Amino acid sequence: MDLGEKQNPNPTVFAPRVASRKEKDLSLLDEDDEIGARDEIDAAEIFELIRHVNDPEHPLTLEQLQVATLDQIEVDDGSSAVDVRFTPTIPHCSMATLIGLCIRVKLLRSLPPRFKVRVSISPGTHASEHAVNKQLNDKERVAAALENAHLIGVVNKCIAQSDR
Amino acid sequence: MAKLSLLATLEGHEERAWFVAWSPDGKLLASCSSDKTVRIWGRKAGGGDSQWLCVAVIEEGASRTVRSCAWSPCGKFLAVVSFDGTTSIWEKVAKGVMLSFELLASLEGHENEVKSVAWSTDGAHVATCGRDKSVWIWEAMDDGDYECVTVLHGHTQDVKMVAWHPSEPMLFSASYDNTIKIWAEDGDDWYCAETLEGHTSSVWSIALEGGGERLASASDDCTVLIWKRFEDAQPSGGRWRRVCKLAGYHARTVYSVAWHARQPLLATGAGDDAIRIFRESEGSSARSDAPSFDLEVTVASAHAGDVNCVAWAVTAAAATAAAAAAAAPHVLLASAGDDCLVKVWQYDAS
């Protein structure tokens, strides 16, 4: 993929709206919690995982570009379902699939395997929304893409600084 | 109450198990994985249906995910397809209780990931399909090599699976373009005879009924459709029409459907981790224009992850249904999951 020419040369940069959560609020943990009890995951935790993922073409995070926001994340821990929507900076962004793939890979590596993750574009924010969503949620194509050395290199670079 | 009981959990794959295929005599099970290997499993001597061991591993050959495999009808050969673009044909060689597989031929031509492979009933042809949107038909030569007979274009997207009609020169393919295509032979030429439209997302799996008069298809739209062949063609030229829709049962993508060769049973494997068994209702049959299927068994959390494949064990053909039942008292199902496991199940009717 040619990353030489920027699709959106001058994106709007936003300040973080949610404070970083360094650790889980310890007061929430009850001493009677069973060892090995299921770790409940919520939307804030998912946002924490992806907010610092880098944009493929800018030295900025998905949070700074408001590509990812807390209100676009839905989690149902009981049914192990995570639904992440993201908003490309421009409606013709050719990086949309790559951004979605970065979010998917980051969550794949961070969440317990029981989670069923759906990553899709916020409705109405991209010209090829349907095609990109279908590709991002076809696990066979995602698996094949992740066996592509060049592509996984680009993805790894985008998520390298995301654990803060 | 009908039930599906777990007989064996086969551990060995290091990554997602994609596919399982029973040998024609039902004695061996082959499984494919993202760990680039095929594992062959057999029953332990005297162990009945519940004791299995890995009798061979094919670990050289594929440089990427092994997506699918198929036994030749004679049971001597195994065709294996990989995301690396290759199809390889392996010959089974006995080595005491262990088996080994020798590479006979490499079939090259697909531009990228090969997704599925199927052997025609007479063993003379092998079909493959892949992400390059094409379906290839290969013919077995006398010298053990394979020659490409035709490359079929028509699908507009990634082709997920191919399956042959059990008795006629007819091939079915399922695609990411939401359609199923039926390819037929005219002289030496293959052409697309029909395109089946009805699913609203990728068609992941197709299965012919034993007699070949009906087809089941499973999709990302969370439904299974049943198609039937009619004698009279529709004005548009089609003979195959949708006669039944199984909707509302699967919470996520249906990745696999399997039709039992001699019993009115459909099994499905889905992205909601469950295996389901549907039985065709009393009185409904291949002759019915509006067949009905009842959900008989649901095994929730059959795997700790998506169920990628289900396959009914094949048993040696018997002259009568009674003889078949006597020869195979247990109806076995194998499954493959994202949890890297392969499982063997026993189905018991009520």
Short mmCIF file of C-alpha atoms in Angstrom, two decimals:
data_model
loop_
_atom_site.label_atom_id
_atom_site.label_comp_id
_atom_site.label_asym_id
_atom_site.label_seq_id
_atom_site.Cartn_x
_atom_site.Cartn_y
_atom_site.Cartn_z
CA MET A 1 0.00 0.00 0.00
CA ASP A 2 1.38 3.42 -0.97
CA LEU A 3 1.35 5.66 2.03
CA GLY A 4 3.27 8.44 0.27
CA GLU A 5 0.43 10.75 -0.67
CA LYS A 6 -1.93 11.63 2.14
CA GLN A 7 -5.64 11.18 1.51
CA ASN A 8 -6.60 13.83 3.99
CA PRO A 9 -3.59 16.17 4.26
CA ASN A 10 -5.01 18.43 6.93
CA PRO A 11 -7.33 16.59 9.33
CA THR A 12 -9.01 18.19 12.32
CA VAL A 13 -7.31 17.22 15.57
CA PHE A 14 -9.40 16.86 18.72
CA ALA A 15 -8.39 16.90 22.37
CA PRO A 16 -9.18 13.77 24.41
CA ARG A 17 -12.66 13.94 25.93
CA VAL A 18 -12.30 11.03 28.29
CA ALA A 19 -9.65 10.72 30.93
CA SER A 20 -7.24 7.81 30.54
CA ARG A 21 -7.87 4.93 32.87
CA LYS A 22 -4.51 3.59 33.89
CA GLU A 23 -5.90 0.68 35.79
CA LYS A 24 -9.26 -0.67 36.71
CA ASP A 25 -10.76 1.27 39.59
CA LEU A 26 -9.69 -0.92 42.48
CA SER A 27 -12.62 0.13 44.66
CA LEU A 28 -14.86 -1.77 42.22
CA LEU A 29 -13.20 -5.03 43.10
CA ASP A 30 -14.82 -6.91 45.90
CA GLU A 31 -12.59 -8.97 48.17
CA ASP A 32 -14.99 -11.85 47.77
CA ASP A 33 -14.39 -11.98 44.02
CA GLU A 34 -13.64 -15.52 43.06
CA ILE A 35 -10.23 -16.22 41.65
CA GLY A 36 -10.68 -16.86 37.95
CA ALA A 37 -14.10 -15.24 37.94
CA ARG A 38 -15.02 -13.81 34.58
CA ASP A 39 -13.45 -10.43 34.01
CA GLU A 40 -16.29 -8.11 33.00
CA ILE A 41 -15.36 -5.93 30.07
CA ASP A 42 -17.07 -2.61 29.38
CA ALA A 43 -17.04 -0.03 26.59
CA ALA A 44 -14.56 2.22 28.43
CA GLU A 45 -12.08 -0.64 28.57
CA ILE A 46 -12.45 -1.31 24.84
CA PHE A 47 -11.95 2.39 24.13
CA GLU A 48 -8.83 2.34 26.27
CA LEU A 49 -7.45 -0.43 24.04
CA ILE A 50 -8.00 1.34 20.74
CA ARG A 51 -7.80 5.08 21.52
CA HIS A 52 -4.03 5.23 21.04
CA VAL A 53 -3.94 3.22 17.82
CA ASN A 54 -2.17 5.37 15.25
CA ASP A 55 -3.69 6.59 12.02
CA PRO A 56 -1.91 4.95 9.04
CA GLU A 57 -0.99 8.28 7.45
CA HIS A 58 -0.70 10.77 10.32
CA PRO A 59 1.34 10.75 13.52
CA LEU A 60 -1.98 11.06 15.36
CA THR A 61 -4.15 8.62 17.24
CA LEU A 62 -7.63 7.45 16.28
CA GLU A 63 -8.86 9.35 19.33
CA GLN A 64 -7.21 12.61 18.26
CA LEU A 65 -8.87 12.31 14.86
CA GLN A 66 -12.17 11.20 16.46
CA VAL A 67 -12.11 8.16 14.23
CA ALA A 68 -12.75 6.18 17.42
CA THR A 69 -14.92 7.53 20.23
CA LEU A 70 -16.32 6.00 23.39
CA ASP A 71 -19.93 6.45 22.27
CA GLN A 72 -19.33 4.31 19.18
CA ILE A 73 -18.56 1.25 21.27
CA GLU A 74 -21.12 -1.21 22.57
CA VAL A 75 -20.31 -4.17 24.77
CA ASP A 76 -22.52 -6.96 26.02
CA ASP A 77 -20.26 -8.93 28.30
CA GLY A 78 -22.92 -11.54 29.00
CA SER A 79 -23.07 -12.61 25.37
CA SER A 80 -19.37 -11.80 24.76
CA ALA A 81 -20.31 -9.31 22.04
CA VAL A 82 -18.24 -6.22 21.22
CA ASP A 83 -19.44 -3.80 18.55
CA VAL A 84 -17.01 -1.07 17.51
CA ARG A 85 -17.93 1.57 14.96
CA PHE A 86 -15.42 4.06 13.62
CA THR A 87 -15.70 7.24 11.57
CA PRO A 88 -13.26 7.76 8.70
CA THR A 89 -11.97 11.36 8.50
CA ILE A 90 -13.27 11.72 4.94
CA PRO A 91 -16.01 9.76 3.11
CA HIS A 92 -13.67 8.47 0.39
CA CYS A 93 -10.84 7.47 2.68
CA SER A 94 -9.04 4.52 1.10
CA MET A 95 -7.51 3.78 4.49
CA ALA A 96 -10.86 2.79 6.00
CA THR A 97 -10.30 -0.96 5.63
CA LEU A 98 -6.80 -0.68 7.05
CA ILE A 99 -8.00 1.35 10.06
CA GLY A 100 -10.73 -1.22 10.73
CA LEU A 101 -8.19 -4.01 10.43
CA CYS A 102 -5.92 -2.28 12.97
CA ILE A 103 -8.82 -2.03 15.44
CA ARG A 104 -9.69 -5.68 14.82
CA VAL A 105 -6.11 -6.90 15.31
CA LYS A 106 -5.64 -4.83 18.45
CA LEU A 107 -8.82 -6.28 20.00
CA LEU A 108 -7.99 -9.78 18.79
CA ARG A 109 -4.68 -9.65 20.63
CA SER A 110 -6.00 -7.98 23.77
CA LEU A 111 -9.38 -9.55 24.51
CA PRO A 112 -10.08 -13.06 25.78
CA PRO A 113 -10.87 -15.31 22.81
CA ARG A 114 -14.53 -15.73 23.84
CA PHE A 115 -15.31 -12.24 22.49
CA LYS A 116 -17.10 -11.86 19.16
CA VAL A 117 -15.91 -8.56 17.78
CA ARG A 118 -17.70 -6.64 15.07
CA VAL A 119 -15.87 -3.67 13.56
CA SER A 120 -17.78 -1.45 11.16
CA ILE A 121 -17.97 2.05 9.78
CA SER A 122 -20.40 4.50 11.40
CA PRO A 123 -23.50 4.49 9.22
CA GLY A 124 -23.40 7.17 6.56
CA THR A 125 -19.77 8.21 6.97
CA HIS A 126 -18.12 6.41 4.07
CA ALA A 127 -18.89 5.95 0.39
CA SER A 128 -18.10 2.21 0.39
CA GLU A 129 -19.39 1.53 3.87
CA HIS A 130 -21.13 -1.74 3.03
CA ALA A 131 -18.20 -3.25 1.11
CA VAL A 132 -15.68 -2.28 3.79
CA ASN A 133 -17.88 -3.66 6.57
CA LYS A 134 -18.36 -6.96 4.76
CA GLN A 135 -14.64 -7.39 4.26
CA LEU A 136 -13.78 -6.44 7.85
CA ASN A 137 -16.22 -8.99 9.21
CA ASP A 138 -15.30 -11.88 6.93
CA LYS A 139 -12.93 -13.75 9.24
CA GLU A 140 -11.48 -15.79 6.41
CA ARG A 141 -10.41 -12.68 4.51
CA VAL A 142 -9.12 -11.09 7.69
CA ALA A 143 -7.10 -14.25 8.42
CA ALA A 144 -5.67 -14.22 4.89
CA ALA A 145 -4.83 -10.51 5.15
CA LEU A 146 -2.97 -11.09 8.40
CA GLU A 147 -0.78 -13.71 6.68
CA ASN A 148 0.37 -10.99 4.30
CA ALA A 149 3.77 -9.90 5.66
CA HIS A 150 3.61 -6.38 4.27
CA LEU A 151 0.10 -5.72 5.54
CA ILE A 152 0.73 -7.09 9.02
CA GLY A 153 3.85 -4.91 9.13
CA VAL A 154 1.76 -1.79 8.48
CA VAL A 155 -0.85 -2.90 11.05
CA ASN A 156 1.80 -3.62 13.68
CA LYS A 157 3.25 -0.16 13.15
CA CYS A 158 -0.15 1.46 13.70
CA ILE A 159 -0.83 -0.41 16.92
CA ALA A 160 2.75 -0.42 18.25
CA GLN A 161 2.25 2.58 20.55
CA SER A 162 -1.32 1.77 21.55
CA ASP A 163 -0.62 0.29 25.01
CA ARG A 164 -0.30 3.40 27.13
CA MET B 1 -35.36 -36.68 22.86
CA ALA B 2 -32.73 -36.80 20.18
CA LYS B 3 -29.29 -35.86 21.40
CA LEU B 4 -25.74 -35.19 20.30
CA SER B 5 -23.11 -36.46 22.74
CA LEU B 6 -19.42 -35.63 22.68
CA LEU B 7 -17.34 -38.77 22.05
CA ALA B 8 -13.86 -37.37 21.59
CA THR B 9 -11.93 -34.09 21.62
CA LEU B 10 -8.94 -34.22 19.30
CA GLU B 11 -6.12 -31.93 20.34
CA GLY B 12 -3.09 -31.18 18.23
CA HIS B 13 -3.73 -28.21 16.00
CA GLU B 14 -1.99 -25.08 17.20
CA GLU B 15 -4.29 -22.63 15.48
CA ARG B 16 -7.88 -22.37 14.26
CA ALA B 17 -9.23 -25.63 12.81
CA TRP B 18 -11.02 -24.80 9.57
CA PHE B 19 -12.28 -28.02 8.11
CA VAL B 20 -12.88 -31.73 8.67
CA ALA B 21 -13.36 -34.51 6.09
CA TRP B 22 -14.18 -38.19 6.69
CA SER B 23 -12.58 -40.82 4.49
CA PRO B 24 -15.09 -42.71 2.30
CA ASP B 25 -15.06 -45.73 4.65
CA GLY B 26 -15.59 -43.50 7.69
CA LYS B 27 -12.43 -44.80 9.38
CA LEU B 28 -10.23 -41.75 9.06
CA LEU B 29 -10.85 -38.10 9.71
CA ALA B 30 -8.70 -35.36 8.16
CA SER B 31 -8.60 -31.88 9.68
CA CYS B 32 -7.12 -28.64 8.32
CA SER B 33 -5.79 -25.66 10.22
CA SER B 34 -4.24 -22.22 10.08
CA ASP B 35 -1.17 -23.91 11.59
CA LYS B 36 -0.42 -24.99 7.96
CA THR B 37 -0.94 -28.69 8.65
CA VAL B 38 -3.42 -31.44 7.95
CA ARG B 39 -3.88 -33.97 10.72
CA ILE B 40 -5.24 -37.45 10.06
CA TRP B 41 -7.07 -39.12 12.94
CA GLY B 42 -7.99 -42.78 13.35
CA ARG B 43 -9.66 -44.89 16.02
CA LYS B 44 -7.45 -46.69 18.51
CA ALA B 45 -7.54 -50.45 18.03
CA GLY B 46 -10.39 -51.80 20.15
CA GLY B 47 -11.23 -48.31 21.34
CA GLY B 48 -14.63 -48.05 19.69
CA ASP B 49 -15.82 -44.66 18.51
CA SER B 50 -14.52 -42.71 21.48
CA GLN B 51 -10.78 -43.41 21.37
CA TRP B 52 -8.88 -41.57 18.68
CA LEU B 53 -5.29 -40.83 17.89
CA CYS B 54 -3.40 -38.80 15.34
CA VAL B 55 -2.07 -41.29 12.78
CA ALA B 56 -0.39 -38.85 10.40
CA VAL B 57 0.44 -35.18 9.97
CA ILE B 58 0.98 -33.53 6.62
CA GLU B 59 3.16 -30.60 7.59
CA GLU B 60 5.23 -29.86 4.56
CA GLY B 61 3.64 -28.52 1.45
CA ALA B 62 1.62 -25.52 2.53
CA SER B 63 3.37 -22.27 3.42
CA ARG B 64 0.14 -20.67 4.65
CA THR B 65 -3.23 -21.70 6.18
CA VAL B 66 -4.58 -25.05 5.00
CA ARG B 67 -8.20 -24.13 4.38
CA SER B 68 -9.80 -27.35 3.20
CA CYS B 69 -9.24 -30.90 2.01
CA ALA B 70 -11.12 -33.73 0.30
CA TRP B 71 -10.68 -37.49 0.07
CA SER B 72 -10.88 -39.12 -3.34
CA PRO B 73 -13.88 -41.49 -3.64
CA CYS B 74 -11.48 -44.48 -3.52
CA GLY B 75 -10.00 -43.18 -0.26
CA LYS B 76 -6.40 -43.44 -1.49
CA PHE B 77 -5.81 -39.76 -2.17
CA LEU B 78 -6.27 -36.54 -0.26
CA ALA B 79 -6.51 -33.17 -2.02
CA VAL B 80 -5.41 -30.24 0.12
CA VAL B 81 -5.84 -26.51 -0.59
CA SER B 82 -4.07 -23.59 0.98
CA PHE B 83 -4.10 -19.81 1.21
CA ASP B 84 -0.67 -20.05 -0.48
CA GLY B 85 -2.51 -20.62 -3.79
CA THR B 86 -1.69 -24.29 -4.17
CA THR B 87 -3.65 -27.50 -4.35
CA SER B 88 -1.70 -30.65 -3.54
CA ILE B 89 -2.66 -34.27 -4.07
CA TRP B 90 -1.31 -36.75 -1.51
CA GLU B 91 -1.26 -40.53 -1.67
CA LYS B 92 -1.91 -42.52 1.49
CA VAL B 93 0.73 -45.10 2.37
CA ALA B 94 0.27 -47.51 5.28
CA LYS B 95 3.13 -47.80 7.78
CA GLY B 96 1.85 -50.18 10.44
CA VAL B 97 -0.64 -48.38 12.66
CA MET B 98 0.69 -45.07 11.37
CA LEU B 99 0.10 -43.69 7.92
CA SER B 100 2.21 -41.50 5.76
CA PHE B 101 1.25 -39.28 2.85
CA GLU B 102 3.38 -38.82 -0.24
CA LEU B 103 3.05 -35.84 -2.50
CA LEU B 104 1.77 -36.95 -5.92
CA ALA B 105 0.98 -33.69 -7.67
CA SER B 106 0.88 -29.94 -7.18
CA LEU B 107 -1.87 -28.05 -8.96
CA GLU B 108 -0.91 -24.46 -9.57
CA GLY B 109 -2.90 -21.74 -11.23
CA HIS B 110 -5.02 -19.82 -8.76
CA GLU B 111 -3.73 -16.28 -8.27
CA ASN B 112 -4.05 -16.35 -4.49
CA GLU B 113 -5.94 -18.11 -1.65
CA VAL B 114 -7.59 -21.40 -2.62
CA LYS B 115 -10.63 -21.89 -0.42
CA SER B 116 -12.18 -25.23 -1.26
CA VAL B 117 -11.63 -28.48 -3.14
CA ALA B 118 -13.99 -31.29 -4.13
CA TRP B 119 -13.61 -34.60 -5.91
CA SER B 120 -16.21 -35.75 -8.46
CA THR B 121 -17.95 -39.02 -7.58
CA ASP B 122 -16.10 -40.98 -10.30
CA GLY B 123 -12.76 -39.64 -9.05
CA ALA B 124 -11.85 -38.32 -12.50
CA HIS B 125 -12.13 -34.62 -11.68
CA VAL B 126 -11.08 -32.26 -8.93
CA ALA B 127 -12.63 -28.80 -8.58
CA THR B 128 -11.03 -25.89 -6.73
CA CYS B 129 -12.09 -22.31 -6.08
CA GLY B 130 -10.62 -19.24 -4.48
CA ARG B 131 -10.37 -15.56 -3.82
CA ASP B 132 -9.49 -14.87 -7.47
CA LYS B 133 -13.25 -15.39 -8.13
CA SER B 134 -12.64 -18.43 -10.32
CA VAL B 135 -13.51 -22.11 -10.22
CA TRP B 136 -11.05 -24.56 -11.80
CA ILE B 137 -11.75 -28.11 -12.92
CA TRP B 138 -8.79 -30.49 -13.11
CA GLU B 139 -8.71 -33.91 -14.74
CA ALA B 140 -6.72 -36.83 -13.39
CA MET B 141 -4.25 -38.12 -16.00
CA ASP B 142 -3.10 -41.73 -16.27
CA ASP B 143 0.40 -40.80 -15.08
CA GLY B 144 -0.94 -39.48 -11.77
CA ASP B 145 -0.67 -35.86 -12.83
CA TYR B 146 -3.54 -33.41 -13.18
CA GLU B 147 -4.43 -31.13 -16.03
CA CYS B 148 -6.66 -28.08 -15.91
CA VAL B 149 -9.75 -28.71 -18.05
CA THR B 150 -11.42 -25.37 -17.60
CA VAL B 151 -11.35 -22.14 -15.62
CA LEU B 152 -14.84 -20.88 -14.84
CA HIS B 153 -15.47 -17.17 -14.43
CA GLY B 154 -18.81 -15.75 -13.43
CA HIS B 155 -18.72 -15.07 -9.74
CA THR B 156 -18.00 -11.41 -9.06
CA GLN B 157 -16.29 -12.10 -5.72
CA ASP B 158 -14.30 -14.58 -3.68
CA VAL B 159 -15.58 -18.18 -4.17
CA LYS B 160 -15.93 -19.91 -0.80
CA MET B 161 -16.87 -23.50 -1.58
CA VAL B 162 -17.36 -26.04 -4.37
CA ALA B 163 -19.40 -29.27 -4.28
CA TRP B 164 -20.14 -31.85 -6.97
CA HIS B 165 -23.52 -33.36 -7.73
CA PRO B 166 -23.38 -37.00 -6.51
CA SER B 167 -24.24 -38.60 -9.85
CA GLU B 168 -24.27 -36.03 -12.66
CA PRO B 169 -21.55 -33.87 -14.24
CA MET B 170 -22.68 -30.81 -12.34
CA LEU B 171 -20.71 -28.55 -10.02
CA PHE B 172 -22.01 -26.07 -7.43
CA SER B 173 -20.08 -23.07 -6.15
CA ALA B 174 -20.87 -20.65 -3.31
CA SER B 175 -19.55 -17.12 -3.11
CA TYR B 176 -18.97 -13.90 -1.21
CA ASP B 177 -21.13 -12.37 -3.99
CA ASN B 178 -24.13 -13.94 -2.15
CA THR B 179 -24.94 -16.37 -4.97
CA ILE B 180 -24.60 -20.04 -5.76
CA LYS B 181 -23.72 -20.99 -9.31
CA ILE B 182 -24.41 -24.30 -11.01
CA TRP B 183 -21.93 -25.34 -13.67
CA ALA B 184 -22.81 -28.00 -16.24
CA GLU B 185 -20.99 -29.77 -19.04
CA ASP B 186 -21.91 -29.55 -22.70
CA GLY B 187 -19.64 -31.77 -24.75
CA ASP B 188 -16.22 -30.71 -23.51
CA ASP B 189 -17.33 -27.26 -22.47
CA TRP B 190 -18.40 -26.20 -19.02
CA TYR B 191 -20.81 -23.32 -18.61
CA CYS B 192 -22.85 -21.62 -15.89
CA ALA B 193 -26.29 -23.21 -16.13
CA GLU B 194 -27.88 -21.30 -13.28
CA THR B 195 -27.29 -18.68 -10.64
CA LEU B 196 -29.22 -19.09 -7.39
CA GLU B 197 -30.07 -15.80 -5.71
CA GLY B 198 -31.70 -15.56 -2.31
CA HIS B 199 -29.05 -15.13 0.33
CA THR B 200 -28.39 -11.55 1.41
CA SER B 201 -24.74 -12.06 2.37
CA SER B 202 -21.80 -14.43 1.69
CA VAL B 203 -22.66 -18.08 1.10
CA TRP B 204 -20.13 -20.05 3.12
CA SER B 205 -21.18 -23.63 2.62
CA ILE B 206 -23.27 -25.88 0.39
CA ALA B 207 -24.30 -29.52 0.74
CA LEU B 208 -26.14 -31.81 -1.66
CA GLU B 209 -28.70 -34.28 -0.41
CA GLY B 210 -27.71 -37.91 -1.02
CA GLY B 211 -29.92 -38.24 -4.10
CA GLY B 212 -28.76 -34.93 -5.53
CA GLU B 213 -32.26 -33.48 -5.97
CA ARG B 214 -31.85 -30.85 -3.26
CA LEU B 215 -29.18 -28.49 -2.04
CA ALA B 216 -28.71 -26.77 1.33
CA SER B 217 -26.77 -23.52 1.61
CA ALA B 218 -25.48 -21.69 4.69
CA SER B 219 -24.75 -18.00 4.86
CA ASP B 220 -23.47 -14.97 6.71
CA ASP B 221 -27.11 -13.80 6.65
CA CYS B 222 -27.66 -16.35 9.47
CA THR B 223 -30.01 -18.52 7.42
CA VAL B 224 -29.93 -21.91 5.72
CA LEU B 225 -31.83 -22.20 2.44
CA ILE B 226 -33.04 -25.41 0.83
CA TRP B 227 -33.14 -25.51 -2.96
CA LYS B 228 -34.87 -28.14 -5.08
CA ARG B 229 -34.55 -29.13 -8.71
CA PHE B 230 -37.77 -29.02 -10.72
CA GLU B 231 -38.36 -30.72 -14.06
CA ASP B 232 -39.82 -27.63 -15.69
CA ALA B 233 -37.54 -24.69 -16.20
CA GLN B 234 -38.68 -21.25 -15.16
CA PRO B 235 -39.02 -18.58 -17.88
CA SER B 236 -35.60 -17.30 -16.83
CA GLY B 237 -34.21 -20.78 -17.51
CA GLY B 238 -33.80 -21.95 -13.95
CA ARG B 239 -34.72 -25.36 -12.60
CA TRP B 240 -33.46 -24.98 -9.06
CA ARG B 241 -35.77 -23.04 -6.78
CA ARG B 242 -35.77 -22.20 -3.13
CA VAL B 243 -38.32 -24.32 -1.26
CA CYS B 244 -37.46 -23.72 2.39
CA LYS B 245 -35.75 -21.17 4.60
CA LEU B 246 -34.40 -21.95 8.08
CA ALA B 247 -34.34 -18.50 9.69
CA GLY B 248 -34.29 -17.37 13.29
CA TYR B 249 -32.22 -20.30 14.56
CA HIS B 250 -28.66 -19.02 14.21
CA ALA B 251 -27.52 -15.95 16.11
CA ARG B 252 -24.45 -15.46 13.91
CA THR B 253 -22.94 -16.48 10.58
CA VAL B 254 -23.63 -20.09 9.57
CA TYR B 255 -20.23 -21.34 8.42
CA SER B 256 -21.10 -24.91 7.58
CA VAL B 257 -24.01 -27.14 6.62
CA ALA B 258 -23.89 -30.92 6.19
CA TRP B 259 -26.64 -33.15 4.82
CA HIS B 260 -26.52 -36.76 6.01
CA ALA B 261 -26.15 -39.14 3.07
CA ARG B 262 -28.99 -41.46 4.06
CA GLN B 263 -30.95 -39.84 6.86
CA PRO B 264 -33.18 -36.76 6.80
CA LEU B 265 -30.71 -34.82 8.94
CA LEU B 266 -29.03 -31.47 8.46
CA ALA B 267 -26.23 -30.32 10.75
CA THR B 268 -24.99 -26.73 10.97
CA GLY B 269 -21.94 -25.10 12.54
CA ALA B 270 -22.12 -21.38 13.30
CA GLY B 271 -20.32 -18.31 14.59
CA ASP B 272 -22.42 -18.48 17.76
CA ASP B 273 -20.30 -21.50 18.79
CA ALA B 274 -23.26 -23.89 18.46
CA ILE B 275 -23.91 -27.05 16.49
CA ARG B 276 -27.53 -27.64 15.50
CA ILE B 277 -29.28 -30.68 14.07
CA PHE B 278 -32.43 -30.26 11.99
CA ARG B 279 -34.65 -33.20 11.02
CA GLU B 280 -36.98 -33.12 8.06
CA SER B 281 -40.58 -33.38 9.29
CA GLU B 282 -42.59 -36.56 8.93
CA GLY B 283 -44.35 -36.53 5.59
CA SER B 284 -41.95 -33.97 4.10
CA SER B 285 -39.48 -35.31 1.55
CA ALA B 286 -37.57 -34.54 -1.62
CA ARG B 287 -40.90 -34.75 -3.44
CA SER B 288 -42.42 -31.95 -1.42
CA ASP B 289 -42.56 -28.47 -2.92
CA ALA B 290 -42.63 -26.99 0.58
CA PRO B 291 -40.53 -29.21 2.83
CA SER B 292 -40.21 -28.44 6.51
CA PHE B 293 -37.36 -29.04 8.92
CA ASP B 294 -37.51 -29.01 12.71
CA LEU B 295 -34.69 -28.02 15.00
CA GLU B 296 -34.04 -31.19 16.98
CA VAL B 297 -30.79 -30.57 18.85
CA THR B 298 -28.81 -27.46 19.80
CA VAL B 299 -25.42 -27.91 21.42
CA ALA B 300 -24.58 -24.42 22.69
CA SER B 301 -20.84 -23.83 23.20
CA ALA B 302 -20.03 -26.92 21.13
CA HIS B 303 -16.64 -25.24 20.68
CA ALA B 304 -15.11 -22.37 22.65
CA GLY B 305 -15.26 -20.26 19.49
CA ASP B 306 -16.86 -20.29 16.03
CA VAL B 307 -17.76 -23.72 14.65
CA ASN B 308 -16.18 -23.65 11.20
CA CYS B 309 -17.16 -27.04 9.88
CA VAL B 310 -19.47 -29.96 10.53
CA ALA B 311 -19.34 -33.28 8.64
CA TRP B 312 -21.39 -36.46 8.99
CA ALA B 313 -19.36 -39.64 8.96
CA VAL B 314 -19.66 -41.58 5.78
CA THR B 315 -20.39 -45.27 6.06
CA ALA B 316 -19.81 -47.89 3.39
CA ALA B 317 -22.73 -48.00 0.99
CA ALA B 318 -25.22 -50.69 1.94
CA ALA B 319 -27.96 -52.15 -0.23
CA THR B 320 -30.74 -51.17 2.13
CA ALA B 321 -31.28 -48.61 4.79
CA ALA B 322 -31.66 -51.41 7.34
CA ALA B 323 -28.32 -52.92 6.36
CA ALA B 324 -26.72 -49.50 6.64
CA ALA B 325 -28.21 -49.00 10.08
CA ALA B 326 -26.92 -52.41 11.17
CA ALA B 327 -23.45 -51.68 9.82
CA ALA B 328 -23.29 -48.31 11.53
CA PRO B 329 -25.18 -48.33 14.80
CA HIS B 330 -23.91 -44.88 15.62
CA VAL B 331 -24.35 -41.79 13.56
CA LEU B 332 -21.17 -39.76 13.92
CA LEU B 333 -20.53 -36.09 13.30
CA ALA B 334 -17.17 -34.32 13.33
CA SER B 335 -16.64 -30.60 13.88
CA ALA B 336 -13.78 -28.09 13.70
CA GLY B 337 -13.57 -24.85 15.66
CA ASP B 338 -11.73 -21.61 16.27
CA ASP B 339 -10.65 -23.14 19.60
CA CYS B 340 -8.11 -25.25 17.58
CA LEU B 341 -10.07 -28.38 18.45
CA VAL B 342 -11.62 -31.13 16.38
CA LYS B 343 -14.51 -32.97 18.01
CA VAL B 344 -16.34 -36.22 17.29
CA TRP B 345 -20.01 -36.43 18.27
CA GLN B 346 -22.56 -39.21 18.36
CA TYR B 347 -26.11 -38.48 17.27
CA ASP B 348 -28.95 -40.52 18.74
CA ALA B 349 -32.51 -40.16 17.51
CA SER B 350 -35.29 -40.09 20.06
#
